[in-house]
Structures are given as C-alpha cells and as structure tokens.
CSV table of C-alpha atoms and ligand atoms in Angstrom, one decimal:
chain,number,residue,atom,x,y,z
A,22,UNK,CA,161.5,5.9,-17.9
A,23,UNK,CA,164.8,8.2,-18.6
A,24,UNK,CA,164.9,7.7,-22.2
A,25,UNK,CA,161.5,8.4,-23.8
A,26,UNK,CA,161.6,11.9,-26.2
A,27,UNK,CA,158.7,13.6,-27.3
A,28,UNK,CA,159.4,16.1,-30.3
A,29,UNK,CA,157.6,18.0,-32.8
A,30,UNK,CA,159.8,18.1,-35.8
A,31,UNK,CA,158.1,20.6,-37.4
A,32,UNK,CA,158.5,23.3,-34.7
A,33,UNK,CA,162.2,23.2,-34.7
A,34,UNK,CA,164.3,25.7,-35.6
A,35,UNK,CA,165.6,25.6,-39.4
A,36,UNK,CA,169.3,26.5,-38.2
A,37,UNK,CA,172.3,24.0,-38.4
A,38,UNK,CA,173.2,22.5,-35.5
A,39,UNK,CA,169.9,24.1,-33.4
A,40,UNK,CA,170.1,21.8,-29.9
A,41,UNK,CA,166.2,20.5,-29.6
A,42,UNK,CA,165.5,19.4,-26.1
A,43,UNK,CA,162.5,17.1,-24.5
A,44,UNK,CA,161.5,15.6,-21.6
A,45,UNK,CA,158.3,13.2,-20.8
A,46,UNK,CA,157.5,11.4,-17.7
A,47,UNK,CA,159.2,13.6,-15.5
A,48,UNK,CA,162.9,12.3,-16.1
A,49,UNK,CA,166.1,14.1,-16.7
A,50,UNK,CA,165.6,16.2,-20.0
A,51,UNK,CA,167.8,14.6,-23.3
A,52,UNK,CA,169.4,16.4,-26.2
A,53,UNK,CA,169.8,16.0,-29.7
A,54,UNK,CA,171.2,18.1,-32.6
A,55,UNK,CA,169.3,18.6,-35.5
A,56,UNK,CA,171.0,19.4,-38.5
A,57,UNK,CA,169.1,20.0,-42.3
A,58,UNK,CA,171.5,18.4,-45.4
A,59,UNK,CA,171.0,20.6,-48.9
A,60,UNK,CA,173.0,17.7,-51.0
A,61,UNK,CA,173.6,14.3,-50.0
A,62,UNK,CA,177.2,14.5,-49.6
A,63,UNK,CA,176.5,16.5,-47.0
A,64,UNK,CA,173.7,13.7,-45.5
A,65,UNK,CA,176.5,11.5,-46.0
A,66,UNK,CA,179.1,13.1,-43.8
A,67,UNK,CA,176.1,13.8,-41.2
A,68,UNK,CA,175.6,9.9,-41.5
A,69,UNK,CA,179.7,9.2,-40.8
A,70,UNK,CA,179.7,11.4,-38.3
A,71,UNK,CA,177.2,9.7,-36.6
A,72,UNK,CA,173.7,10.9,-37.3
A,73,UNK,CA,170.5,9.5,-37.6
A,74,UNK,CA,168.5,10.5,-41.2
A,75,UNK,CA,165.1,11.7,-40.4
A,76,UNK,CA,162.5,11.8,-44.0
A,77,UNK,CA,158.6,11.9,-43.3
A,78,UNK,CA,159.3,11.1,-39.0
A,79,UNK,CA,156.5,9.3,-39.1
A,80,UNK,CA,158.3,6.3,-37.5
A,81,UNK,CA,161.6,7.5,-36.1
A,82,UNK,CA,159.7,9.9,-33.8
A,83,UNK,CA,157.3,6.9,-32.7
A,84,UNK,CA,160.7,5.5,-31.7
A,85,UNK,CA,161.9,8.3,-29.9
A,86,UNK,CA,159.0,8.3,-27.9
A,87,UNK,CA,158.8,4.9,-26.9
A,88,UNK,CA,162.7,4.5,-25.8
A,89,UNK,CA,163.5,2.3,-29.0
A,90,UNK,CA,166.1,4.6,-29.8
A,91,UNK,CA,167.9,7.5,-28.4
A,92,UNK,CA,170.1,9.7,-31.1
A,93,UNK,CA,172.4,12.5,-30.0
A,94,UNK,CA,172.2,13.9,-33.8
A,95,UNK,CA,169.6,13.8,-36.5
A,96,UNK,CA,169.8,15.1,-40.3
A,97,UNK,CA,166.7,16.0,-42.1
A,98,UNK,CA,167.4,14.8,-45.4
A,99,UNK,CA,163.7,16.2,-46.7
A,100,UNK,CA,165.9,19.1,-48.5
A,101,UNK,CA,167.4,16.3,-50.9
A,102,UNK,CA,167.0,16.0,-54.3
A,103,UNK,CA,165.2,12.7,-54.0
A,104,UNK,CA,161.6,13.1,-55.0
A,105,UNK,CA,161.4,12.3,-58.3
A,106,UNK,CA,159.6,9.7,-60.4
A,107,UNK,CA,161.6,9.1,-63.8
A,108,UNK,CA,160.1,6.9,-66.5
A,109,UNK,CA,163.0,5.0,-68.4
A,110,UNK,CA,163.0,2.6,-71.8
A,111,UNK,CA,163.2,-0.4,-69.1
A,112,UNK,CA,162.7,0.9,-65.6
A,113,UNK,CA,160.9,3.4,-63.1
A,114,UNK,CA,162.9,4.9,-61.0
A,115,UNK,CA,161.2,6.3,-57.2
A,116,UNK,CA,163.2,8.4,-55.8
A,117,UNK,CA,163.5,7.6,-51.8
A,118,UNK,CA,162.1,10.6,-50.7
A,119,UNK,CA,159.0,10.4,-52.9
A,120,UNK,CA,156.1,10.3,-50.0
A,121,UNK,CA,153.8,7.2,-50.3
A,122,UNK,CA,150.7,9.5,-51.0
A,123,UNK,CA,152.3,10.8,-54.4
A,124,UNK,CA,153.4,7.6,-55.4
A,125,UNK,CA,149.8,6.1,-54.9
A,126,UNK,CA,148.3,9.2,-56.8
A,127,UNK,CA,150.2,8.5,-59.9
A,128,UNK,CA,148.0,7.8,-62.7
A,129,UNK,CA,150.8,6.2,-65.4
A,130,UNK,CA,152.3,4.0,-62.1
A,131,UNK,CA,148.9,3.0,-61.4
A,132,UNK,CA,148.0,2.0,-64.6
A,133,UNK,CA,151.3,0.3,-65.1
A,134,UNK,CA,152.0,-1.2,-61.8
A,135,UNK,CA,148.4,-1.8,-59.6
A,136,UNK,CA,150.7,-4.2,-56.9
A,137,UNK,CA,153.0,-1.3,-56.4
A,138,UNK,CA,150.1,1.1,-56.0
A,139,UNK,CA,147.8,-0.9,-54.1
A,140,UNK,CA,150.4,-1.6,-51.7
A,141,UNK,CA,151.0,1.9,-50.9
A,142,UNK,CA,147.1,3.1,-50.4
A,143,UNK,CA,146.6,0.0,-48.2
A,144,UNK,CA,149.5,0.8,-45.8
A,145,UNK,CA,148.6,3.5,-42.9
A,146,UNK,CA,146.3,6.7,-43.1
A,147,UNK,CA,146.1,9.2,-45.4
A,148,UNK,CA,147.2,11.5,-43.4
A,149,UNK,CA,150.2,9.3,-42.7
A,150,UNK,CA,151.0,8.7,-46.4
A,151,UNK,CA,151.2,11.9,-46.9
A,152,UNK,CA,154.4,12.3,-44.7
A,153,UNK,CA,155.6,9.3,-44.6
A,154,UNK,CA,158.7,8.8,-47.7
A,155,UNK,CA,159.3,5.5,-49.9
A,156,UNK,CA,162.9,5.3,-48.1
A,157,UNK,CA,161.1,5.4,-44.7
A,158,UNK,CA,158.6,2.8,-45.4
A,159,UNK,CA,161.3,-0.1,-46.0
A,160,UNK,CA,163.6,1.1,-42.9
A,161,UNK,CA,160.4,0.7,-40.4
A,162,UNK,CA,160.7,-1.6,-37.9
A,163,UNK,CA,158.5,-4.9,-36.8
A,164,UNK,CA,155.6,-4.4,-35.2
A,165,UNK,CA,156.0,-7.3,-32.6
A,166,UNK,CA,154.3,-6.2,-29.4
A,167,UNK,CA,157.7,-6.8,-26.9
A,168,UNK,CA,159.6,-5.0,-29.2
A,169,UNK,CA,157.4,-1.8,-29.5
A,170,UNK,CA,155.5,-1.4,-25.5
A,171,UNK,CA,158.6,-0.3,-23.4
A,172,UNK,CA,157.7,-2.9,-20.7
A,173,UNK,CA,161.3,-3.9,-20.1
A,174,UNK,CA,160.4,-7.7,-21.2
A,175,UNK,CA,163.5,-9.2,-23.0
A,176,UNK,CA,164.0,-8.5,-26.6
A,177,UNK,CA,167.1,-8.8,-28.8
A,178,UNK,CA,165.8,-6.2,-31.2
A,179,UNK,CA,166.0,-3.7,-28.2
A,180,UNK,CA,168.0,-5.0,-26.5
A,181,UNK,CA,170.7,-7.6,-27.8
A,182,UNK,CA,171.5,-10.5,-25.6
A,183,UNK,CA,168.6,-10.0,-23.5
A,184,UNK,CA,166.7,-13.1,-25.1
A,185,UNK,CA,163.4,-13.3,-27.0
A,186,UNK,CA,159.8,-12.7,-25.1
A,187,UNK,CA,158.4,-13.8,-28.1
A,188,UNK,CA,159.4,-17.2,-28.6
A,189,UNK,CA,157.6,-18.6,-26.3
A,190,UNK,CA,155.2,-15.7,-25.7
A,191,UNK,CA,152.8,-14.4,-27.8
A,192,UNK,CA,153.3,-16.0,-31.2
A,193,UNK,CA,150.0,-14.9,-32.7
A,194,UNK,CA,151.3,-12.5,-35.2
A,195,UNK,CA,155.1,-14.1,-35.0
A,196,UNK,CA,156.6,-15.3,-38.2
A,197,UNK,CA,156.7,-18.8,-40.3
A,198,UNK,CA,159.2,-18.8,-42.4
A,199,UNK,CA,163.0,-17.8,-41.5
A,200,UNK,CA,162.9,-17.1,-38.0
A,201,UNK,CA,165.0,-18.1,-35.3
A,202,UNK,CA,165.1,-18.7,-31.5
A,203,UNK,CA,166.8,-15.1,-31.3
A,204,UNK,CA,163.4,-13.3,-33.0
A,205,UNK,CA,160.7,-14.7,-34.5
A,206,UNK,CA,159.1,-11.0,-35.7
A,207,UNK,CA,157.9,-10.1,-39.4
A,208,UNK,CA,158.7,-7.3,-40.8
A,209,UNK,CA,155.6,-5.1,-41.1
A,210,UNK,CA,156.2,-2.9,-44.7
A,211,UNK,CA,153.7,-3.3,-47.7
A,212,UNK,CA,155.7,-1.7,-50.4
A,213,UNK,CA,158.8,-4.2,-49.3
A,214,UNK,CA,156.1,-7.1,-50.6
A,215,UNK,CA,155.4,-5.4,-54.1
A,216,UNK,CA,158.7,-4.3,-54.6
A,217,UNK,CA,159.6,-7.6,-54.0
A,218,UNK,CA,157.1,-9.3,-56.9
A,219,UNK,CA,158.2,-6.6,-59.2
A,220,UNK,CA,161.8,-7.4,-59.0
A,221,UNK,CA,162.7,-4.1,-57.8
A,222,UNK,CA,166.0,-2.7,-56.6
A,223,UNK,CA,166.8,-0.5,-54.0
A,224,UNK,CA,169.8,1.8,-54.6
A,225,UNK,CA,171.7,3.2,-51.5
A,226,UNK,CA,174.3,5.8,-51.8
A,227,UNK,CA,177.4,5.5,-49.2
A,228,UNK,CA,181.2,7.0,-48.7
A,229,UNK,CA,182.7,4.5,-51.1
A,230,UNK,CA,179.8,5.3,-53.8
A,231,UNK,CA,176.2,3.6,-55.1
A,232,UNK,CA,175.3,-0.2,-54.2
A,233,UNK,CA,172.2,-1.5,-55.9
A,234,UNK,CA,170.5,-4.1,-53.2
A,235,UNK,CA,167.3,-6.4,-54.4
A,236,UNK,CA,164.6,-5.6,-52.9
A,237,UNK,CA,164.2,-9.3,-52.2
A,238,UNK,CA,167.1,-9.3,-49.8
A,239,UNK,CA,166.8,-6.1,-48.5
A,240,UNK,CA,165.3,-7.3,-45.4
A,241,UNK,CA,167.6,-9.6,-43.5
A,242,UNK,CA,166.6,-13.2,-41.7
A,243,UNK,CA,167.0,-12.7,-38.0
A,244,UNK,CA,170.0,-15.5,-37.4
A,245,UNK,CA,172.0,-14.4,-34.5
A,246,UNK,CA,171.9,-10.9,-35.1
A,247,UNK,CA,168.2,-10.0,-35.0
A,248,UNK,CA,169.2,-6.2,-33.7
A,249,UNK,CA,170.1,-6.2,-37.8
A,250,UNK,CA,166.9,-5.5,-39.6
A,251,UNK,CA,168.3,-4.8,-43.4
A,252,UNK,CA,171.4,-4.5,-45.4
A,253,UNK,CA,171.6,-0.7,-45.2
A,254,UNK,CA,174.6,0.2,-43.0
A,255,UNK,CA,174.5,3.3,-40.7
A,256,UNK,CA,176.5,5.7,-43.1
A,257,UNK,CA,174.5,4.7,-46.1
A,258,UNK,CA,171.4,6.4,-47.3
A,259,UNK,CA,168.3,5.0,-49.7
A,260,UNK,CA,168.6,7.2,-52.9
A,261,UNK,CA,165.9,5.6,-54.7
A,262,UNK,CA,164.3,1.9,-55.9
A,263,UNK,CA,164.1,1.4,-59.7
A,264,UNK,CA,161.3,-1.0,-60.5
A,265,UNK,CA,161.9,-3.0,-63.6
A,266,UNK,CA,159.2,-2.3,-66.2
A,267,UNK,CA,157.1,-5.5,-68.5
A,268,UNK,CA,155.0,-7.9,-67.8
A,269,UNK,CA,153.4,-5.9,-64.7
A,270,UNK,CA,150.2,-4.5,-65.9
A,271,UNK,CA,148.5,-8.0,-64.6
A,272,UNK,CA,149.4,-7.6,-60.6
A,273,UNK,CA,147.3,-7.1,-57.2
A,274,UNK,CA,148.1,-7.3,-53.9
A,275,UNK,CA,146.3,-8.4,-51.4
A,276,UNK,CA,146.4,-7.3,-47.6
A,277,UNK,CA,144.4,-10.0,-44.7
A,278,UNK,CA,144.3,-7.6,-42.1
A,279,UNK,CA,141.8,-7.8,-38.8
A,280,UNK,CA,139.8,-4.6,-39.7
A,281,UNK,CA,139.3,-2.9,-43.2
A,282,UNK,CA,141.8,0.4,-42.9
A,283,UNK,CA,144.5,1.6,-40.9
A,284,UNK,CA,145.7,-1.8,-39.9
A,285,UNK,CA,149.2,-3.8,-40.4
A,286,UNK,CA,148.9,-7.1,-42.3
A,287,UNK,CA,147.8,-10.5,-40.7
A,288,UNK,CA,149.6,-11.7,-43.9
A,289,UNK,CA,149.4,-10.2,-47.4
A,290,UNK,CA,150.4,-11.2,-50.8
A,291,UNK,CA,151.6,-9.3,-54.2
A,292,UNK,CA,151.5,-11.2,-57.4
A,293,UNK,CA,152.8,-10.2,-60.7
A,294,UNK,CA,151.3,-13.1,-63.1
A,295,UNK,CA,151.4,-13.7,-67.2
A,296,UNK,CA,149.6,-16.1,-68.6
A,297,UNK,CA,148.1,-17.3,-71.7
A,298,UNK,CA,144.6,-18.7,-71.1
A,299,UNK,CA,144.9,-21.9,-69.4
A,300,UNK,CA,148.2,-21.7,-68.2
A,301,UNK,CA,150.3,-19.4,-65.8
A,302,UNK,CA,153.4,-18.8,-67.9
A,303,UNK,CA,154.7,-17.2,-64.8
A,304,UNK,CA,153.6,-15.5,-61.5
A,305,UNK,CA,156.1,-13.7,-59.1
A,306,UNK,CA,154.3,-13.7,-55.6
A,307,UNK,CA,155.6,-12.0,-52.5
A,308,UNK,CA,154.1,-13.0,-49.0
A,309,UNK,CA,154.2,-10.4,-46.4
A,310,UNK,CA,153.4,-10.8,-42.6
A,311,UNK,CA,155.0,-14.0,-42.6
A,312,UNK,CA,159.2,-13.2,-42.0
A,313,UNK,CA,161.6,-11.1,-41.3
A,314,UNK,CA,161.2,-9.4,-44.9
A,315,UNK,CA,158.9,-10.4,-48.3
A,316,UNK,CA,158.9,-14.0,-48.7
A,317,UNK,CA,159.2,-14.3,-52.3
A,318,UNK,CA,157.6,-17.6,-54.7
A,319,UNK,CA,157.9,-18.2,-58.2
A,320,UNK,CA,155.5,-20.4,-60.7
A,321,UNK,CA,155.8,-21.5,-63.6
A,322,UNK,CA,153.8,-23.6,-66.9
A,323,UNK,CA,151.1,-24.1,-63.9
A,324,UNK,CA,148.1,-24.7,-65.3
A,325,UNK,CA,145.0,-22.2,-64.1
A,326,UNK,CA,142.9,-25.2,-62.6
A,327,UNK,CA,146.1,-26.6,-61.0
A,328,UNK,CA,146.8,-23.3,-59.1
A,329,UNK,CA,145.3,-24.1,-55.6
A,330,UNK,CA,147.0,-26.9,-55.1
A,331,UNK,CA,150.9,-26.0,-56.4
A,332,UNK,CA,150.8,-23.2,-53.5
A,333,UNK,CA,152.2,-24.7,-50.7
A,334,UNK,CA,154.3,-23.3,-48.3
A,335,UNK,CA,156.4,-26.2,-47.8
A,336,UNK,CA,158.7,-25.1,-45.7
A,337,UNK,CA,156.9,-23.2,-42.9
A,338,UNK,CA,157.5,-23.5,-39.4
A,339,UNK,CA,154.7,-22.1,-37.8
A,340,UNK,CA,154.8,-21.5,-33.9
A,341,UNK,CA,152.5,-22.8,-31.4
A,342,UNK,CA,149.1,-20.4,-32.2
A,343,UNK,CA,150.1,-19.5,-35.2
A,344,UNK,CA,149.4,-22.1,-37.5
A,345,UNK,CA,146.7,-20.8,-39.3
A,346,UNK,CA,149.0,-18.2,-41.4
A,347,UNK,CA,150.3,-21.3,-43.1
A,348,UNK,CA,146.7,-21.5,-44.9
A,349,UNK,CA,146.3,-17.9,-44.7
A,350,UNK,CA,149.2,-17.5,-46.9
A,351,UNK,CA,148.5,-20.1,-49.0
A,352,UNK,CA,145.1,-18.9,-49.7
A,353,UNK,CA,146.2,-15.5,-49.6
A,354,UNK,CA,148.6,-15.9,-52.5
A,355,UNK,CA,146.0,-18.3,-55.0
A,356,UNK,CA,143.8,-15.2,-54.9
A,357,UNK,CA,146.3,-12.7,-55.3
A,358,UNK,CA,147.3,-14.4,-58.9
A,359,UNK,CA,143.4,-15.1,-59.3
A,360,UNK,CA,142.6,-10.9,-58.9
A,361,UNK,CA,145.9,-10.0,-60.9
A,362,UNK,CA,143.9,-12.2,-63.8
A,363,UNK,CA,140.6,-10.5,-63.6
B,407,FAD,C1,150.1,4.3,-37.0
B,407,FAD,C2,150.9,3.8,-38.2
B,407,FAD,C3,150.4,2.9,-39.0
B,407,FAD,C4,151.2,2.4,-40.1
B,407,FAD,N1,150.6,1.5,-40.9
B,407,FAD,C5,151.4,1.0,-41.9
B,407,FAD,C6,150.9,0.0,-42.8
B,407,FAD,O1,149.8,-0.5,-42.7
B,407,FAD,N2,151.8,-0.5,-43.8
B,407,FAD,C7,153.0,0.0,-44.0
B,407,FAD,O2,153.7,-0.5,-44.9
B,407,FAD,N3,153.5,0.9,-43.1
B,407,FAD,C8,152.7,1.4,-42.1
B,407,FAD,N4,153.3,2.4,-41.3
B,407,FAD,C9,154.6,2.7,-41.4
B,407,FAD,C10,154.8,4.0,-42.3
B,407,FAD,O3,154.6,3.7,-43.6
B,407,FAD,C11,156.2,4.4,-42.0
B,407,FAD,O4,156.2,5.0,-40.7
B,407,FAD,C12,156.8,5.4,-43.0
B,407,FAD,O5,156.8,4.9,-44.3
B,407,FAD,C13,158.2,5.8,-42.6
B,407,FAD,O6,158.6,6.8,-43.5
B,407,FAD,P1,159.2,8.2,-42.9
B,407,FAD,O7,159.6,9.0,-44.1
B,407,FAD,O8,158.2,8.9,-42.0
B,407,FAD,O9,160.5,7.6,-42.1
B,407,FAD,P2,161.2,8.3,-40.8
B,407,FAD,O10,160.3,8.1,-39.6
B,407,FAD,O11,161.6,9.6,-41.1
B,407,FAD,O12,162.4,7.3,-40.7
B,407,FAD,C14,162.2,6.0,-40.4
B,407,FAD,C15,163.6,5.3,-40.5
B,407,FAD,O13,164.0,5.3,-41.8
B,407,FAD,C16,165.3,5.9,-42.0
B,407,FAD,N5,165.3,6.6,-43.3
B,407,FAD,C17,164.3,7.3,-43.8
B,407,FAD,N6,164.6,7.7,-45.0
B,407,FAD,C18,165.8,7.1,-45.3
B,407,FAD,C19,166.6,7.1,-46.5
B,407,FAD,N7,166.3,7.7,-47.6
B,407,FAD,N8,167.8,6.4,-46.4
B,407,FAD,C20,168.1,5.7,-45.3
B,407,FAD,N9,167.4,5.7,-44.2
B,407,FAD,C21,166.2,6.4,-44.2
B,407,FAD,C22,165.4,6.8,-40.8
B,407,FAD,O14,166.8,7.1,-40.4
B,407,FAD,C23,164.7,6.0,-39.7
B,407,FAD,O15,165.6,5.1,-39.2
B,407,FAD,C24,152.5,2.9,-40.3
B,407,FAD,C25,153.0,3.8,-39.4
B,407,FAD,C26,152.3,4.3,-38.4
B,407,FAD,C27,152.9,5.3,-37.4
B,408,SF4,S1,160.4,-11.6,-31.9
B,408,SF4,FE1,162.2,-10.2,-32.2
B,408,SF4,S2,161.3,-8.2,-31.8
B,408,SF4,FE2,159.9,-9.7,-30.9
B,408,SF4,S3,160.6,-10.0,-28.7
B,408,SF4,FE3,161.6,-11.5,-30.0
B,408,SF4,S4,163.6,-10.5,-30.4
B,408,SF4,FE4,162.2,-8.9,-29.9
C-alpha cells in the first residue's frame, strides 16, 4: 500500500520547514513538512494553513503508519506554553500539553480528584504516558478493528461513503448507545470518561479567539457524518481543560478490560458521588466503551440499598453479540459509586 509512512519524530531535524521523507512496503516514497510553533499564534496560522498538530505522536504516528491519514504538513506544538497545572478558588486548570504521566503523578490532583487520576494510570503503558499529552488523549481515534487494520474493508471513518463493515460485522466491542447504521464504534479515551463525571471543560483556542466546549459533548454521535469524531475544527487547537473543583474527593473509576494492563476498555465507568449515609444526594457517572464519546448519567435522593436497581440503561440498543455490555455497564457503574463510597 502507497500510503503507509513510518517516521521517527524524534530524529528529525529541529529546522522550520525541514522536508521529512519515508517510505514502507516498497511504494513510491511521501513527503511532509515539519514545522516547530514557539507561540500558539503561530500553531494557529500552521493550523489555517493547513497543518496537522503533532503533541506526544503517540497516536498520529500509529496513523501515519497504518494509511489512516496522510498530511503534507505537521506542526509540533510540544514548544507551547501549555504544560501547566494551575490551582484556582473554583477550578484546575490542565494545560493540553500536560503529558498523562505528570498529571497521574500529581499528589494534590490525586488527593483531590482519584476519577481523574485513576483514569489516566489505567489508560496505556508507562512508557506511553509519558509521551503521550492530555490534548492528545481526547483527539484519539476509535479503536474499531475495520477502522484501524488497513484491509480495504468499507469504513466511513476512513473512508466516507464507503459503508460500515461493522454493522453487520464484528459487533463485539461496537457501541450501545448513540450509534447509527453509518458507525457503530466507541470512542476509546479514559480521561474523556472522568472529565466527563467531573463536569470538566475543554477550552480550544482558534482564529476568531477561545471557545470553552463540555467535556460531555466534546465527542460527537456518529449521525451521518461519522468521519466527524469531535467538535474541534481543523484550525482549532486544545489549550487546556479546567476541571471544576467540590464535591470530588469521593470518585473512582473503574476500567472492565480483558486483561489487567495495557488494555482499552470493554466498558468503564467514572463516578463522582455525595451522599449522606443512607442516601446518594447525588452521583455523576460517566460510562465509557459504550458510544461514540462518555455516556454521561445522573442520580439523585437514591437511596444506598436502592442503587442496583435505579441503574438501568434504558435506552441501549445493543447489537447482535453485544448484549452483554448492557449489564456490564450497569454493573459497572453500581460499583463505580459503591468504590467512590469506600
Ligand atoms: C498501544 C496504545 C495503547 C493505548 N491505550 C490507551 C488506553 O488504554 N486508554 C486511553 O485513554 N488511551 C490509550 N492510548 C491512547 C493514548 O493515550 C494516546 O495515543 C495519546 O494520549 C495521544 O496523545 P499524543 O500527545 O501522543 O497525541 P498525538 O499522537 O501527538 O496526536 C493525536 C491527535 O491529537 C491531535 N492533537 C494533539 N494535541 C492537540 C491539541 N493540543 N489540540 C488539538 N489537537 C491536538 C493531533 O493533531 C492528532 O490528530 C493508547 C495508545 C497506544 C498507542
Ligand atoms: S463502526 Fe465506524 S469505524 Fe467501525 S467500520 Fe463502521 S464506520 Fe468504520
């Protein structure tokens, strides 16, 4: 296949505008500049010119390599100022470049906000983490087998227009909630499941200034446009996510997964819960591994020995052979809010 690239980012040249060259599989060698942004106005005009932001590369190169995408420009953004983790009267605020590793490490987060934390040291490898940025993590892409093996099978994620292998394929892993007959994939991200328990908000910077996005509609529904996989448009960058602070020192998440580490979620669940002895005043519960993005639930006045039976997912539509994440999730998220009490 022509368009597979194979590129070590970190042997390239530091220079503007360097031309970085690969070839794999014996095809017709491809180009692309690489260019290295100091500010983000200047990532910014990289972006409406047409450029591609590369952070930790962990992903984008996986992409490059498997044909998923084919830019003629990138711009390392890694130079930004966009690492920081400020403490506010009513917020944290993560800046997007943040790598997952230092976020997880951080002993007042952790203390503050376990969901948030636990997310992050359950996702990937430690060596992984330690490249791989906060902005990065939410701009991943699904994990659904057609769209990620290059086997020329129809996909409208890869493809658009070319139909859905999935749909009446494999559905094993495919979503429950939200999908449609153009893509039935989940979106595979961790943090996206915390942030979306926690309320958080994920602030992109663009030409015409700063737009603060929830984190819990970040991630689009497929619809008719499945190729779409979040609100961010091409000339805007993730600056940071603010997490709202209160009434988050009682969280966990939870990640099903078939084996114990370095493994995507079957279906996972974060839960932010107050209560006041018998009764769950409130619990904020994000399901991952079951849509196109964190499928978010609130309770309310439910009493404790209630719980297990006010969890239903009521509107699912699971697939043929994936019926059991209905009950997966349901369990899932009852002992999500059960650990965030203990
Ligand atoms: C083997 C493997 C296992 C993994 N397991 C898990 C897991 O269990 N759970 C989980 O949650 N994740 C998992 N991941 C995904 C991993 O967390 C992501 O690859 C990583 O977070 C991406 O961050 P990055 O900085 O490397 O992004 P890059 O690869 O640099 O970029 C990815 C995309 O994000 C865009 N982007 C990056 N930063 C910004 C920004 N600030 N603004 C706008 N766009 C931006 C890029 O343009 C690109 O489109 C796994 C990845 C691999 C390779
Ligand atoms: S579910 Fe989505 S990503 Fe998977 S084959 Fe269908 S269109 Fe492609």
């Amino acid at each position: 296949m022509d368009e597979r690239q194979h590129l070590p980012l970190r042997r390239l040249p530091a220079n503007r505008f360097r031309r970085a060259e690969s070839r794999r599989g014996g095809g017709p060698m491809r180009t692309f500049e690489l260019t290295r942004a100091t500010s983000v106005e200047a990532a910014l005009d990289a972006l409406t010119a047409g450029a591609q932001a590369i952070a930790g590369g962990t992903e984008l190169l996986n992409w490059l390599k498997e044909g998923i995408e084919a830019p003629a420009r990138l711009v390392d953004i890694n130079r930004l100022p966009l690492d920081r983790i400020e403490f506010a009267d009513d917020h944290v605020r993560l800046g997007a470049l943040c790598r997952m590793s230092d976020v997880a490490a951080h002993p007042e987060l952790a203390r503050e906000f376990p969901v948030l934390v636990q997310s992050l040291l359950r996702a990937a490898s430690p060596q992984l983490r330690n490249m791989a940025t906060l902005g990065g993590n939410l701009m991943q892409r699904t994990r659904c087998p057609y769209f990620r093996a290059d086997t020329g099978l129809p996909c409208n994620k890869r493809v658009p227009g070319s139909g859905c292998s999935a749909r009446h394929g494999d559905t094993t892993s495919a979503a429950i909630l939200g999908w449609s007959d153009d893509c039935v994939a989940t979106h595979p991200s961790d943090l996206a499941v915390a942030l979306a328990a926690l309320d958080a908000v994920v602030v992109v910077r663009g030409p015409d200034g700063e737009r603060r996005i929830p984190a819990t509609s970040f991630h689009r529904l497929p619809g008719d446009e499945p190729a779409r996989h979040n609100e961010l448009r091409s000339d805007e960058l993730i600056t940071a996510i603010e997490v709202p602070r209160g009434g988050t020192r009682f969280s966990h998440y939870l990640k099903v997964r078939e084996r114990v580490s370095y493994e995507f979620a079957v279906v996972s669940a974060a839960a932010v819960v107050e209560w006041d002895g018998q009764t769950i005043t409130r619990a904020r519960v994000a399901l991952g591994g079951v849509a196109h993005g964190p499928y978010r639930m609130e309770l309310v006045g439910v009493p404790l020995d209630r719980l297990a039976e006010v969890v239903r997912l009521t509107r699912a539509r699971p697939l043929p052979g994936n019926e059991y994440k209905v009950t997966l999730a349901e369990r899932a998220a009852v002992r999500a809010i059960k650990e965030a009490m203990s």
